[in-house]
Coordinates of C-alpha atoms in Angstrom, one line a residue:
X1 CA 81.3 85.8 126.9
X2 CA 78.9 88.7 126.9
X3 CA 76.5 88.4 124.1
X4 CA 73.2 90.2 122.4
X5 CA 70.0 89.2 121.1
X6 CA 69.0 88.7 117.8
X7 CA 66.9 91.6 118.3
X8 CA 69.4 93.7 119.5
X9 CA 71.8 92.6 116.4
X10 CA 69.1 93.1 113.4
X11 CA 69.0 96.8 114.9
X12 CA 72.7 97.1 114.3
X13 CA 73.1 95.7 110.9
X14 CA 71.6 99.0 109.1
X15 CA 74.5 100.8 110.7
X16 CA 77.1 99.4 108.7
X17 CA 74.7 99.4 105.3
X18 CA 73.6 95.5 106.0
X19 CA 70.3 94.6 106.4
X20 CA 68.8 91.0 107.1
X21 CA 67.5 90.7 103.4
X22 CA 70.4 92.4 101.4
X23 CA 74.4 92.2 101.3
X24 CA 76.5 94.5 102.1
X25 CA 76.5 97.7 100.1
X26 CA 78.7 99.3 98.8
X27 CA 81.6 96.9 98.6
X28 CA 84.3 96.5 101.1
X29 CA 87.6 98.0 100.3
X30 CA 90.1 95.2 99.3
X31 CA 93.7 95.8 99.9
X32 CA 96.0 94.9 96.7
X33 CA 99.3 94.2 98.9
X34 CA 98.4 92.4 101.7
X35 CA 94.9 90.1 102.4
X36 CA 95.0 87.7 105.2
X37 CA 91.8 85.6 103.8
X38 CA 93.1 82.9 101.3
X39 CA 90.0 82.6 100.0
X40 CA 90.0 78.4 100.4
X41 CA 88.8 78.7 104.1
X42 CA 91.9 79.5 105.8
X43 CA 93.9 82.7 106.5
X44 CA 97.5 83.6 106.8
X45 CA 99.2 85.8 110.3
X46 CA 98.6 88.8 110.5
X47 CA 95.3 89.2 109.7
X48 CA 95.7 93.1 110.2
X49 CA 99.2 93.8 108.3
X50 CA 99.8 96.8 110.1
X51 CA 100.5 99.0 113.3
X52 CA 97.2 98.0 116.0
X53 CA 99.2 98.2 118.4
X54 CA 98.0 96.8 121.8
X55 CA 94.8 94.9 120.0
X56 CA 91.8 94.4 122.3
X57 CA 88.4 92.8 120.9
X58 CA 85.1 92.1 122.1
X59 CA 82.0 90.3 120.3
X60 CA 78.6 91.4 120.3
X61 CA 76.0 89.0 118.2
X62 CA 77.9 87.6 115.2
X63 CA 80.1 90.4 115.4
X64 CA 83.7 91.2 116.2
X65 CA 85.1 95.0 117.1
X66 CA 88.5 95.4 118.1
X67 CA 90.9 98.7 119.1
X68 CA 94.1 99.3 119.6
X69 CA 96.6 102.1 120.5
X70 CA 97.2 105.1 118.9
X71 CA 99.1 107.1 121.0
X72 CA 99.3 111.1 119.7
X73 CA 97.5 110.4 116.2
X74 CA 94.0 112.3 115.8
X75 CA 91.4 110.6 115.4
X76 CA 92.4 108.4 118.1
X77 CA 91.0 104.9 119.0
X78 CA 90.1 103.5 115.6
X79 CA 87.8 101.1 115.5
X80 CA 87.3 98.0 113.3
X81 CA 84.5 95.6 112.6
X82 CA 84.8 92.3 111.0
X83 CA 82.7 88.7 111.4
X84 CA 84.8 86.3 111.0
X85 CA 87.8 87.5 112.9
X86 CA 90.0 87.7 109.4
X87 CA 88.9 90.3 107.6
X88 CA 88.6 93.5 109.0
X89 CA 87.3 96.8 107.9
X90 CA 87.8 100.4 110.0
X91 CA 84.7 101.9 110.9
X92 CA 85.7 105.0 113.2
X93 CA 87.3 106.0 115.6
X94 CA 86.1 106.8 119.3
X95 CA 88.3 109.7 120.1
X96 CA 87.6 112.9 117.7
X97 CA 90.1 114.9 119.3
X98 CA 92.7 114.2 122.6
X99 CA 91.9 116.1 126.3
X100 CA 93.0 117.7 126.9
X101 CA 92.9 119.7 123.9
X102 CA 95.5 122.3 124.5
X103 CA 97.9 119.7 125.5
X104 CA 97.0 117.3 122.5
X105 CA 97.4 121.1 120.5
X106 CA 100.6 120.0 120.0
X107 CA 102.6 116.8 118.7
X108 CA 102.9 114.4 121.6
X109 CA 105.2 111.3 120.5
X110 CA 104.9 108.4 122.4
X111 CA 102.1 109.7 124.6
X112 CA 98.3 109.8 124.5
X113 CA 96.4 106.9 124.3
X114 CA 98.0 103.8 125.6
X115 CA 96.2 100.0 125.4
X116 CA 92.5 100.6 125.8
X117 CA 89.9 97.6 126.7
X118 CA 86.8 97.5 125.2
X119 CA 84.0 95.6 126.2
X120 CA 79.6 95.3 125.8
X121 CA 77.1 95.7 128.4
X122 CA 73.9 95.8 128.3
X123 CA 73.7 97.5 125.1
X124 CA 76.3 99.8 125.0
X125 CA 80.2 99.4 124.2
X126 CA 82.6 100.3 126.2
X127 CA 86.1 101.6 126.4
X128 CA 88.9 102.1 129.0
X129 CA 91.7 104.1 127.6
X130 CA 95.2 104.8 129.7
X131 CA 96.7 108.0 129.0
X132 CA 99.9 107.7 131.1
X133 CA 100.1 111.8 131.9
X134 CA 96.8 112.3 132.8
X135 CA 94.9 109.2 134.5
X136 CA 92.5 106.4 133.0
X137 CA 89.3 107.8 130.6
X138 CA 86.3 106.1 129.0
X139 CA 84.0 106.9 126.5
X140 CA 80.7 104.6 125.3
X141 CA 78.8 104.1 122.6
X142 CA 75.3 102.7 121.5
X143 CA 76.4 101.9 118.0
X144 CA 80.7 101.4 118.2
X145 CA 80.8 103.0 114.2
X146 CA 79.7 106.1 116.5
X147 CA 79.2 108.8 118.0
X148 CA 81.1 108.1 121.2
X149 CA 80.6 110.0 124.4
X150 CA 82.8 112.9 125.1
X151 CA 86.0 110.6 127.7
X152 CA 85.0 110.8 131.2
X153 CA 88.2 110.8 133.8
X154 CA 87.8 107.6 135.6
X155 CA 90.7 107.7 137.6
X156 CA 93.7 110.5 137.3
X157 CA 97.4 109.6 138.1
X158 CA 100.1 109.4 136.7
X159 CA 101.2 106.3 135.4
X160 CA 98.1 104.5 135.4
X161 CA 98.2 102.2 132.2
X162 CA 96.8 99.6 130.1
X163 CA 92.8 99.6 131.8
X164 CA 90.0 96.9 132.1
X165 CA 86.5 96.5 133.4
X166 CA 84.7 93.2 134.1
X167 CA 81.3 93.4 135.3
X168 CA 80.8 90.8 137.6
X169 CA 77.9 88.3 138.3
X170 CA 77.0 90.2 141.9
X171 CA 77.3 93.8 140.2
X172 CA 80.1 94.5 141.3
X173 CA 82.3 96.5 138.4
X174 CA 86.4 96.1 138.8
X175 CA 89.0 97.9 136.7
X176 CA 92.2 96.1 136.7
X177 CA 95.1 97.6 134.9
X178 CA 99.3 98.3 135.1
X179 CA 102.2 100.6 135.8
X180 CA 104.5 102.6 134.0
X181 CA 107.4 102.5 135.9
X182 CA 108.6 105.9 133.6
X183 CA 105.5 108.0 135.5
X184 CA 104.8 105.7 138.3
X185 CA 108.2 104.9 139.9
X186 CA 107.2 101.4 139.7
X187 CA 106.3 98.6 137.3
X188 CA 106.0 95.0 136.8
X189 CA 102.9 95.0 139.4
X190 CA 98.9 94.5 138.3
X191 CA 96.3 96.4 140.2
X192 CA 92.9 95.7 140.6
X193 CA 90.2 98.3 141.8
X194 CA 86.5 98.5 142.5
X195 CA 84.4 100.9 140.3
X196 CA 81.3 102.7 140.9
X197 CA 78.2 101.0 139.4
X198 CA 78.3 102.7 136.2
X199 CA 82.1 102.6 135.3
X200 CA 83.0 106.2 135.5
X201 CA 84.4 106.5 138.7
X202 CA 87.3 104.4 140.4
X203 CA 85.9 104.3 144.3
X204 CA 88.6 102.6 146.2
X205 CA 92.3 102.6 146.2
X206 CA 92.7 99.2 144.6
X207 CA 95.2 96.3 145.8
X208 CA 98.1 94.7 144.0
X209 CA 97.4 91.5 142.9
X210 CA 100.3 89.7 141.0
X211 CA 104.5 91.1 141.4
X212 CA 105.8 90.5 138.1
X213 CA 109.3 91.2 139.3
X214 CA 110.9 87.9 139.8
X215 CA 109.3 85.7 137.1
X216 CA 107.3 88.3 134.8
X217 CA 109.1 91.5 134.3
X218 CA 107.7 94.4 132.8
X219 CA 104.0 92.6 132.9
X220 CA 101.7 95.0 131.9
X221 CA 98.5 95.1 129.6
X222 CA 96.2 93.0 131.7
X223 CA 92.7 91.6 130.2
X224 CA 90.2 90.4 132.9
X225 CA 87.5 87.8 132.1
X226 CA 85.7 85.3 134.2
X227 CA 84.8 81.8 133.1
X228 CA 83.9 78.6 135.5
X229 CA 84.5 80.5 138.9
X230 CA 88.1 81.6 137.6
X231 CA 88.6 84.9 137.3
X232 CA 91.3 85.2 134.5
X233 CA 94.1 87.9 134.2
X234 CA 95.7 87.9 130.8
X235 CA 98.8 89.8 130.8
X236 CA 101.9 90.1 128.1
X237 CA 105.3 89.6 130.2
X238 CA 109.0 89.6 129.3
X239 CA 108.9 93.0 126.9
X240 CA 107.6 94.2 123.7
X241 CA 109.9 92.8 120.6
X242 CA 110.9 89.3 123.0
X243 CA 108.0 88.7 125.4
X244 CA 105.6 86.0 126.4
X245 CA 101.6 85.8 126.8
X246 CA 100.7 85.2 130.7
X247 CA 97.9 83.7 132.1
X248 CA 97.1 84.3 135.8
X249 CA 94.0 82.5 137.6
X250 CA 92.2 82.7 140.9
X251 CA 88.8 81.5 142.1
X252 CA 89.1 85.1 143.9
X253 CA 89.6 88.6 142.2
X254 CA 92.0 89.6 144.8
X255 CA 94.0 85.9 144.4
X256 CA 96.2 84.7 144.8
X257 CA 96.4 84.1 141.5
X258 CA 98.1 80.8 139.6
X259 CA 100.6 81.7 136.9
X260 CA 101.1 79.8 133.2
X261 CA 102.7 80.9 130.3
X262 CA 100.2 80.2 127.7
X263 CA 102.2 81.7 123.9
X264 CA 105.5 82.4 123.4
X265 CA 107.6 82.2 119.9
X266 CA 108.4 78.2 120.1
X267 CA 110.0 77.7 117.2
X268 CA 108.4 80.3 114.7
X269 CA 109.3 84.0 113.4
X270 CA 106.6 85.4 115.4
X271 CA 108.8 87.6 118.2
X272 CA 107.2 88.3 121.3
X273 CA 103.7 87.1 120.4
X274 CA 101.7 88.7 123.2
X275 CA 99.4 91.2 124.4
X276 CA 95.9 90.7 123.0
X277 CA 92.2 90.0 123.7
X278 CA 90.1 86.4 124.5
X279 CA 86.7 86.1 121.9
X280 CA 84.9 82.7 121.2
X281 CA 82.8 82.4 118.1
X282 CA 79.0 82.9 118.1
X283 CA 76.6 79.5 118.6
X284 CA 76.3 78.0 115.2
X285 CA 74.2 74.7 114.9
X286 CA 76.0 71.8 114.0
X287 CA 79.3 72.8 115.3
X288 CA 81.1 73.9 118.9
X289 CA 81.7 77.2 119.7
X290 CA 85.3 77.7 119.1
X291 CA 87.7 80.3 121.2
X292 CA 90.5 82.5 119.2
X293 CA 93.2 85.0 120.4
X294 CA 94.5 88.3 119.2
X295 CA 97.4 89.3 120.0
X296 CA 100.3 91.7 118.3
X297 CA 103.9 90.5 117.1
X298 CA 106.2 93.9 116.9
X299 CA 107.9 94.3 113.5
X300 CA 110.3 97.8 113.8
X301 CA 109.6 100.0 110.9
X302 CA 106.5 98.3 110.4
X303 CA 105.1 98.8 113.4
X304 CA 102.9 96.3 116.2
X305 CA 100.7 93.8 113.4
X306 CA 98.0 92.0 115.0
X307 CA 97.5 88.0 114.6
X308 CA 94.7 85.6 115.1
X309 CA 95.5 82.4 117.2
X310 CA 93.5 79.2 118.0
X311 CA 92.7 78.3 121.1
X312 CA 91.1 75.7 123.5
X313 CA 90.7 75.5 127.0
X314 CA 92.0 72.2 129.0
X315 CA 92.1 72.0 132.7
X316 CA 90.5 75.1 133.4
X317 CA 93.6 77.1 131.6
X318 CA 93.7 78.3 128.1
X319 CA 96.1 77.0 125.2
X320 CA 96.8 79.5 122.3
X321 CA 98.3 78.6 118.9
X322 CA 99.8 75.5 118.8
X323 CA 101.0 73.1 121.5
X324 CA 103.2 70.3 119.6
X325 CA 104.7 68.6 123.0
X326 CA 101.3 69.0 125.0
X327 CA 103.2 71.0 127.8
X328 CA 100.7 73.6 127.8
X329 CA 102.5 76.3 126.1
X330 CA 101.3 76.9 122.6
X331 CA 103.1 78.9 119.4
X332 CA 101.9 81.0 116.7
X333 CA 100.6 80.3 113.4
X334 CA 100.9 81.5 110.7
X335 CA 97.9 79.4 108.6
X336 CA 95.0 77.9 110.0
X337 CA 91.8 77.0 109.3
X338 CA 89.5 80.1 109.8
X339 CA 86.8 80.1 112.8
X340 CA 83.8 78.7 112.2
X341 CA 81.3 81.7 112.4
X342 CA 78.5 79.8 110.4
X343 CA 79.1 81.6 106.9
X344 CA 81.2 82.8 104.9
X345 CA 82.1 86.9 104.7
X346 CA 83.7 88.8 101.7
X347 CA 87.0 89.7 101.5
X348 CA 87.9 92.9 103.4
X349 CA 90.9 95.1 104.4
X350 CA 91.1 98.5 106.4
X351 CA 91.7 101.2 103.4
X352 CA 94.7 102.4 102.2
X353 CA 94.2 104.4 98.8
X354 CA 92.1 107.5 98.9
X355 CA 90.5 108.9 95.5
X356 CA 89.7 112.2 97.9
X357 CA 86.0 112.4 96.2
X358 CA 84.0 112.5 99.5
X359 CA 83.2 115.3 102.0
X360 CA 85.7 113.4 104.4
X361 CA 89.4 111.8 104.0
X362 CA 89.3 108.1 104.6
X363 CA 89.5 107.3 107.9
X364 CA 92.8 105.1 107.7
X365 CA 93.8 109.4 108.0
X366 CA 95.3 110.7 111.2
X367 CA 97.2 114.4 112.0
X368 CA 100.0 114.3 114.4
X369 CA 98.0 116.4 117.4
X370 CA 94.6 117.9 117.7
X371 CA 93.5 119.1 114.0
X372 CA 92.4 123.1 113.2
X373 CA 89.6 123.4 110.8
X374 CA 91.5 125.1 108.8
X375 CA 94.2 122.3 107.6
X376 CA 92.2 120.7 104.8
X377 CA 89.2 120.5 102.8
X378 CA 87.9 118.0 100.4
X379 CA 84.6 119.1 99.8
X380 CA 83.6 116.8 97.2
X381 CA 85.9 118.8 95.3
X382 CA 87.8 115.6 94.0
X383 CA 90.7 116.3 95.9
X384 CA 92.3 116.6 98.9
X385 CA 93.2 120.2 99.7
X386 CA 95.8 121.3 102.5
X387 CA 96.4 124.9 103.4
X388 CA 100.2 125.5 104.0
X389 CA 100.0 125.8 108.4
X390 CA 103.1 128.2 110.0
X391 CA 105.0 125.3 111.2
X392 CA 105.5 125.7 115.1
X393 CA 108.8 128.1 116.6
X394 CA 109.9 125.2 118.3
X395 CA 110.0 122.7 116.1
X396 CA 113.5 121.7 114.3
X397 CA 111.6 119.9 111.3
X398 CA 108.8 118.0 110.7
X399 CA 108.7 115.4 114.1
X400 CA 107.5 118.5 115.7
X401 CA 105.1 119.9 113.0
X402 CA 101.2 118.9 114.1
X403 CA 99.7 119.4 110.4
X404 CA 101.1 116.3 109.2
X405 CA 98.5 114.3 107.3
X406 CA 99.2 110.4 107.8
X407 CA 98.3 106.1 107.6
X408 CA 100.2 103.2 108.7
X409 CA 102.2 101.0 106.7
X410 CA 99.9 98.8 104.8
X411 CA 102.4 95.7 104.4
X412 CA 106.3 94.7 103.8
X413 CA 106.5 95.8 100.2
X414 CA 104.1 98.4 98.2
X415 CA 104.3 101.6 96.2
X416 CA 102.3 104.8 97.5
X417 CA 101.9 107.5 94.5
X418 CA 99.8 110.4 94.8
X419 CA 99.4 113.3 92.3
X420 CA 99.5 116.9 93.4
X421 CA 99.4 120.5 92.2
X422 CA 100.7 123.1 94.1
X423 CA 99.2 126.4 94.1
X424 CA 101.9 128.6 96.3
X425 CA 101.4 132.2 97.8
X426 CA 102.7 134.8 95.5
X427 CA 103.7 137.0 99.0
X428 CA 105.3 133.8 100.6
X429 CA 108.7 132.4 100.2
X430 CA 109.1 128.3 101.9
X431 CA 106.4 126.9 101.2
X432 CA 106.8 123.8 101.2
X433 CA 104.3 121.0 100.3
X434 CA 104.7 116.8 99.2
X435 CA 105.3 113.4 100.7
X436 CA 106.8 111.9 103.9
X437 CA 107.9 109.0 105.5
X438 CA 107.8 109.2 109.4
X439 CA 109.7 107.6 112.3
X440 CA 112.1 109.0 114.4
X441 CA 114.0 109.9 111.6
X442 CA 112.3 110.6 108.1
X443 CA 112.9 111.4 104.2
X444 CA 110.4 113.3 102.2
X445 CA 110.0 114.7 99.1
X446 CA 108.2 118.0 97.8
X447 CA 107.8 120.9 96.3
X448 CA 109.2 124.3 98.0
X449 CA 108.4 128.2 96.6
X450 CA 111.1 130.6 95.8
X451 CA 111.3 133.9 95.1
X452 CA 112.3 132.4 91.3
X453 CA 109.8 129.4 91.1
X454 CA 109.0 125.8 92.4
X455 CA 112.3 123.6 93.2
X456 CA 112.0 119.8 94.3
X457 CA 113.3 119.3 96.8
X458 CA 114.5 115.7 98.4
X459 CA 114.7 115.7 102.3
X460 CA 116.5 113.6 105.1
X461 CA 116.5 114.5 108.6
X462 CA 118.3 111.4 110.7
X463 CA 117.7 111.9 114.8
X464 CA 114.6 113.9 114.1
X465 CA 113.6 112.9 117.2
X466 CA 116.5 114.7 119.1
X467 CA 115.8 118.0 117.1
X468 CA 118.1 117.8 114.5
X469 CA 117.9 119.6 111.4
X470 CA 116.6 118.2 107.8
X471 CA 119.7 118.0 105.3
X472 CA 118.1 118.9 101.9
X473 CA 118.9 118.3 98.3
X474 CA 117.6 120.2 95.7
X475 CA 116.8 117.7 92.7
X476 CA 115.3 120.3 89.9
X477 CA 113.4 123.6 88.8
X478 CA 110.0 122.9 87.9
X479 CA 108.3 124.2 85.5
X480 CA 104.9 124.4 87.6
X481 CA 103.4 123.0 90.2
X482 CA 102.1 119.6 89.4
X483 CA 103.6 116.4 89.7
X484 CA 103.6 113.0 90.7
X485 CA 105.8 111.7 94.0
X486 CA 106.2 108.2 94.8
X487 CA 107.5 106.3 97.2
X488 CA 108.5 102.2 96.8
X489 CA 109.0 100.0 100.0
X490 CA 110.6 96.9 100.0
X491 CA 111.7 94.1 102.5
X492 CA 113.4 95.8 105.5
X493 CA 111.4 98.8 105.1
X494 CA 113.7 100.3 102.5
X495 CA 112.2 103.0 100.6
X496 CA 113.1 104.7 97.6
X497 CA 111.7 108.1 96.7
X498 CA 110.9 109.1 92.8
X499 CA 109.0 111.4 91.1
X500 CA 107.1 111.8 87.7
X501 CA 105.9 114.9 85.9
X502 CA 103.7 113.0 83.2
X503 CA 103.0 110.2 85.4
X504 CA 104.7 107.4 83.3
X505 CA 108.6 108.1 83.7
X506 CA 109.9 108.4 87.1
X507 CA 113.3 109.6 88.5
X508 CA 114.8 108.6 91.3
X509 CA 115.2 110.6 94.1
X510 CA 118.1 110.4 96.8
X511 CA 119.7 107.9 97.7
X512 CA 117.3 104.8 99.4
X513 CA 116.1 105.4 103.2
X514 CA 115.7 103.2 105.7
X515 CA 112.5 103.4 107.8
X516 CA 112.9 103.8 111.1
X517 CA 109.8 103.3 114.1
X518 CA 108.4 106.3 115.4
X519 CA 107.7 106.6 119.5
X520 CA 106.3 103.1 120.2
X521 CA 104.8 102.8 117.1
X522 CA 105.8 101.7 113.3
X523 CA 106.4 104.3 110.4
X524 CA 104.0 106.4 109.0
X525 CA 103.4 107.9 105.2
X526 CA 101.8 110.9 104.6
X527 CA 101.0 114.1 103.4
X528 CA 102.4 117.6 104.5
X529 CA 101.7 121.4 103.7
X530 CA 103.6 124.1 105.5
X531 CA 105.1 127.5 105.5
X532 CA 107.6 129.8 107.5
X533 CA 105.9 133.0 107.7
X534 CA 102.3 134.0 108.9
X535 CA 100.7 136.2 106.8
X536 CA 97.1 136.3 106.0
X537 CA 96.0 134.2 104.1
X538 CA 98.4 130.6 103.1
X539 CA 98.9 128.6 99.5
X540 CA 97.9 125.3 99.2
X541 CA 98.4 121.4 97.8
X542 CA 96.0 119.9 95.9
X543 CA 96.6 116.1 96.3
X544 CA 94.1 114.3 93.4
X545 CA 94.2 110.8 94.7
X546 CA 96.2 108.7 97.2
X547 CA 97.1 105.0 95.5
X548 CA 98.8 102.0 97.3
X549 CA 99.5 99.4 94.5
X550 CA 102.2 96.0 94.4
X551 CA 105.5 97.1 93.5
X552 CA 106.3 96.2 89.8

């Protein structure tokens, strides 16, 4: 494994507010519904409770970065740092907006970025990104909190998916990567190609190197590494919510290459538990360096969550998780003892609540296409401020609306409450502004302008995803603009909807929803401001604050 120098790492540290003298400052965020860290050395799957889809991870020093999928959602490609491989905290994201741009303009469900690779070389980090439409990009980075380079088109094609480099020891630089049969005709096959020396250009037309369609259908998501002479192709087989983790090895890059399943469910909960990344610990006196694997178990509603596996190498082939009858094949689990990084690192969680008091959102934000500058503004203002946006001709309700402020699900059960004031445009009638739920079909609840006053107003659209319209219920007549809206998930992703206009009594509102996944990813909550007519000038939503809490 690729690693840096001491040097090298005391020159990152001030990046993330460390120095080699001083703790971390300020604080990291600390989730209050779901913490992997047990806080008596060991940890409990997943270590990142929500939708990473398509996890890869690389280590650079004593750290740990790893990406994942995010498909339409601007900013794309979030990035996460952590040092013990438990807990996590997002750091950026390497994709400001999606090329291209006019394209991205508009919601794209389901498309965008597919499973990226990153990776380090000398001195710079990496990423290969698959968007199936347009061909494979990448974009580097000195530091990975950011800036990243503008993408670069590697390769264009369609259906070129699921991208990764490996430098190898005669500098030679290979891309291997998958198919999607729904762009490509074809799938179930792994690719390998040669790139130029410095990675932005594919220069040959690559060879097929492992046929999936007999033993390994729908392999895709290949991770290439090289250890002992092997050259290693880590691959996720058999499907998303039921599949297995594939190994494939060959002392050459073309093969032919050996096959082993390496992880599937045994006899745990942990569907499908594939698709992932290979990272050892750092050297720590004293003790062995230690190998771990991340990979993602897909849970509907709530999306792809990632998990942290042991695992040890015997004969040349890796075993992940847990092998109880020493054939080779490993399970998941869901405690263990956490790695052994040499010390031990505060608690830490991506955020979920947002007080809205800095000149940006927190980044756990993303808009459903390419954002306009004139969406939002916080500016230090104390709250988050969204103009009402002329939602698009086309769209039939809100799957299709871009200016649709949203996170991920932060665990199974939790209560989201924000507080908002609504300030609507005297020479507008529909505004509409308040709280959603998102998957391919929502519920949401807000506040809409009449030609008489403000009405809540409850809203379910099921199918949203085939266009169809939002059946409404209008709950009361408010007497102005500010109030409190709520919604409380429980096991199952069922959701009930309430609302408050003191902020100690709430109402119910509607009957419960059932979440439902959006296009290959989970459900999303979120934040929404729109209007029905363009005139000059828009009303606006002031949310104060943004709070995920237990459910009581």
């Amino acid at each position: 494994m690729k690693t840096i120098s001491l040097a090298a790492v005391a020159l990152l540290l001030p990046v993330y507010g460390w120095t080699q003298n001083a703790p971390a400052n300020p604080a990291p965020y600390v989730s209050k519904v779901w913490v992997s860290d047990q806080g008596n050395g060991t940890y409990k799957n997943p270590v990142l409770n929500a939708d990473y889809s398509d996890p890869d991870a690389c280590r650079a020093g004593q750290d740990y970065y790893i990406i994942a999928s995010s498909f339409d959602a601007v900013p794309g490609l979030p990035v996460l740092h952590s040092r013990d491989l438990v807990n996590w905290t997002l750091i950026g994201h390497a994709l400001k907006r999606q090329p291209p741009l006019d394209h991205f303009a508009k919601t794209q469900h389901g498309n965008g970025v597919w499973a990226p690779a990153i990776r380090y070389h000398k001195n710079e980090f990496y990423i290969y990104y698959p968007d199936p439409d347009f061909g494979v990009y990448m974009v580097k980075a000195t530091h990975p909190a950011g800036p990243w380079s503008e993408p670069v088109l590697v390769e264009s094609g369609k259906g070129l998916i699921d991208p990764c480099p490996l430098w190898d020891d005669d500098g030679k630089v290979y891309l291997v990567h998958g198919w999607a049969g729904s762009r490509a005709g074809i799938k179930s096959i792994i690719t390998v190609k040669q790139l130029s020396p410095d990675g932005t250009k594919v220069i040959d037309e690559g060879a097929i190197v492992y046929d999936g369609h007999e033993t390994d259908p729908t392999i895709e998501g290949p991770k290439i590494y090289k250890r002992n002479g092997y050259y290693y192709l880590f691959a996720p087989a058999g499907g998303v919510p039921t599949g297995w983790q594939l190994v494939l090895r060959s002392k050459n890059i073309y093969g032919p290459y050996e096959r082993r399943i390496v992880l599937d469910q045994g006899k745990t909960p942990v569907n499908g538990p594939h698709q992932g990344a290979w990272v050892d610990t750092p050297p720590v006196k004293g003790k062995p360096q230690q190998d771990w694997f991340l990979h993602f178990q897909d849970k509907e509603a709530y999306g792809r969550v990632v998990h942290l596996q042991p695992m040890r190498w015997i004969n040349d082939w890796p075993v992940i998780g847990v092998d109880p009858d020493g054939d080779g094949k490993g399970e998941p689990v869901l405690t263990y003892a956490k790695p052994a990084v040499g010390a031990t690192y505060p608690i830490a969680t991506p955020a979920e609540s947002d007080e809205f008091n800095d000149l940006k959102v927190g980044l756990q934000w993303q808009w459903q296409a390419n954002p306009k500058g004139t969406w939002m503004t916080t500016s230090k203002l104390g709250f988050l401020r969204l103009y009402s946006w002329k939602v698009p001709e086309e769209a039939k309700n809100l799957w299709d609306v871009p200016n649709v402020l949203m996170q991920k699900l932060p665990a199974e059960a939790f209560t989201a409450t924000t507080k908002m004031t609504f300030t609507a445009n005297p020479k507008l009638e529909n505004e509409k502004a308040g709280l959603v739920l998102m998957g391919q079909s929502y519920a949401s609840l807000a506040i809409r302008s009449r030609k008489d006053g403000l009405e809540l107003v409850y809203g379910v659209c099921r199918k949203a995803v085939d266009g169809k319209p939002e059946a409404e219920q209008v709950l009361a007549k408010l007497p102005n603009g500010t109030i409190y809206l709520r919604m409380r998930m429980t096991g199952g992703a069922h959701c009930q909807f309430s609302y408050s206009l003191d902020g100690k009594s709430y109402t119910a509102a509607g009957e419960p929803f059932q979440a439902e996944p959006g296009k290959w990813i989970g459900a999303k909550m979120g934040l929404f401001c729109t209007r029905t007519t363009q005139i000059n000038d828009s009303g606006f939503a002031d949310f104060d604050w943004f709070r995920v809490e237990p459910n009581q």
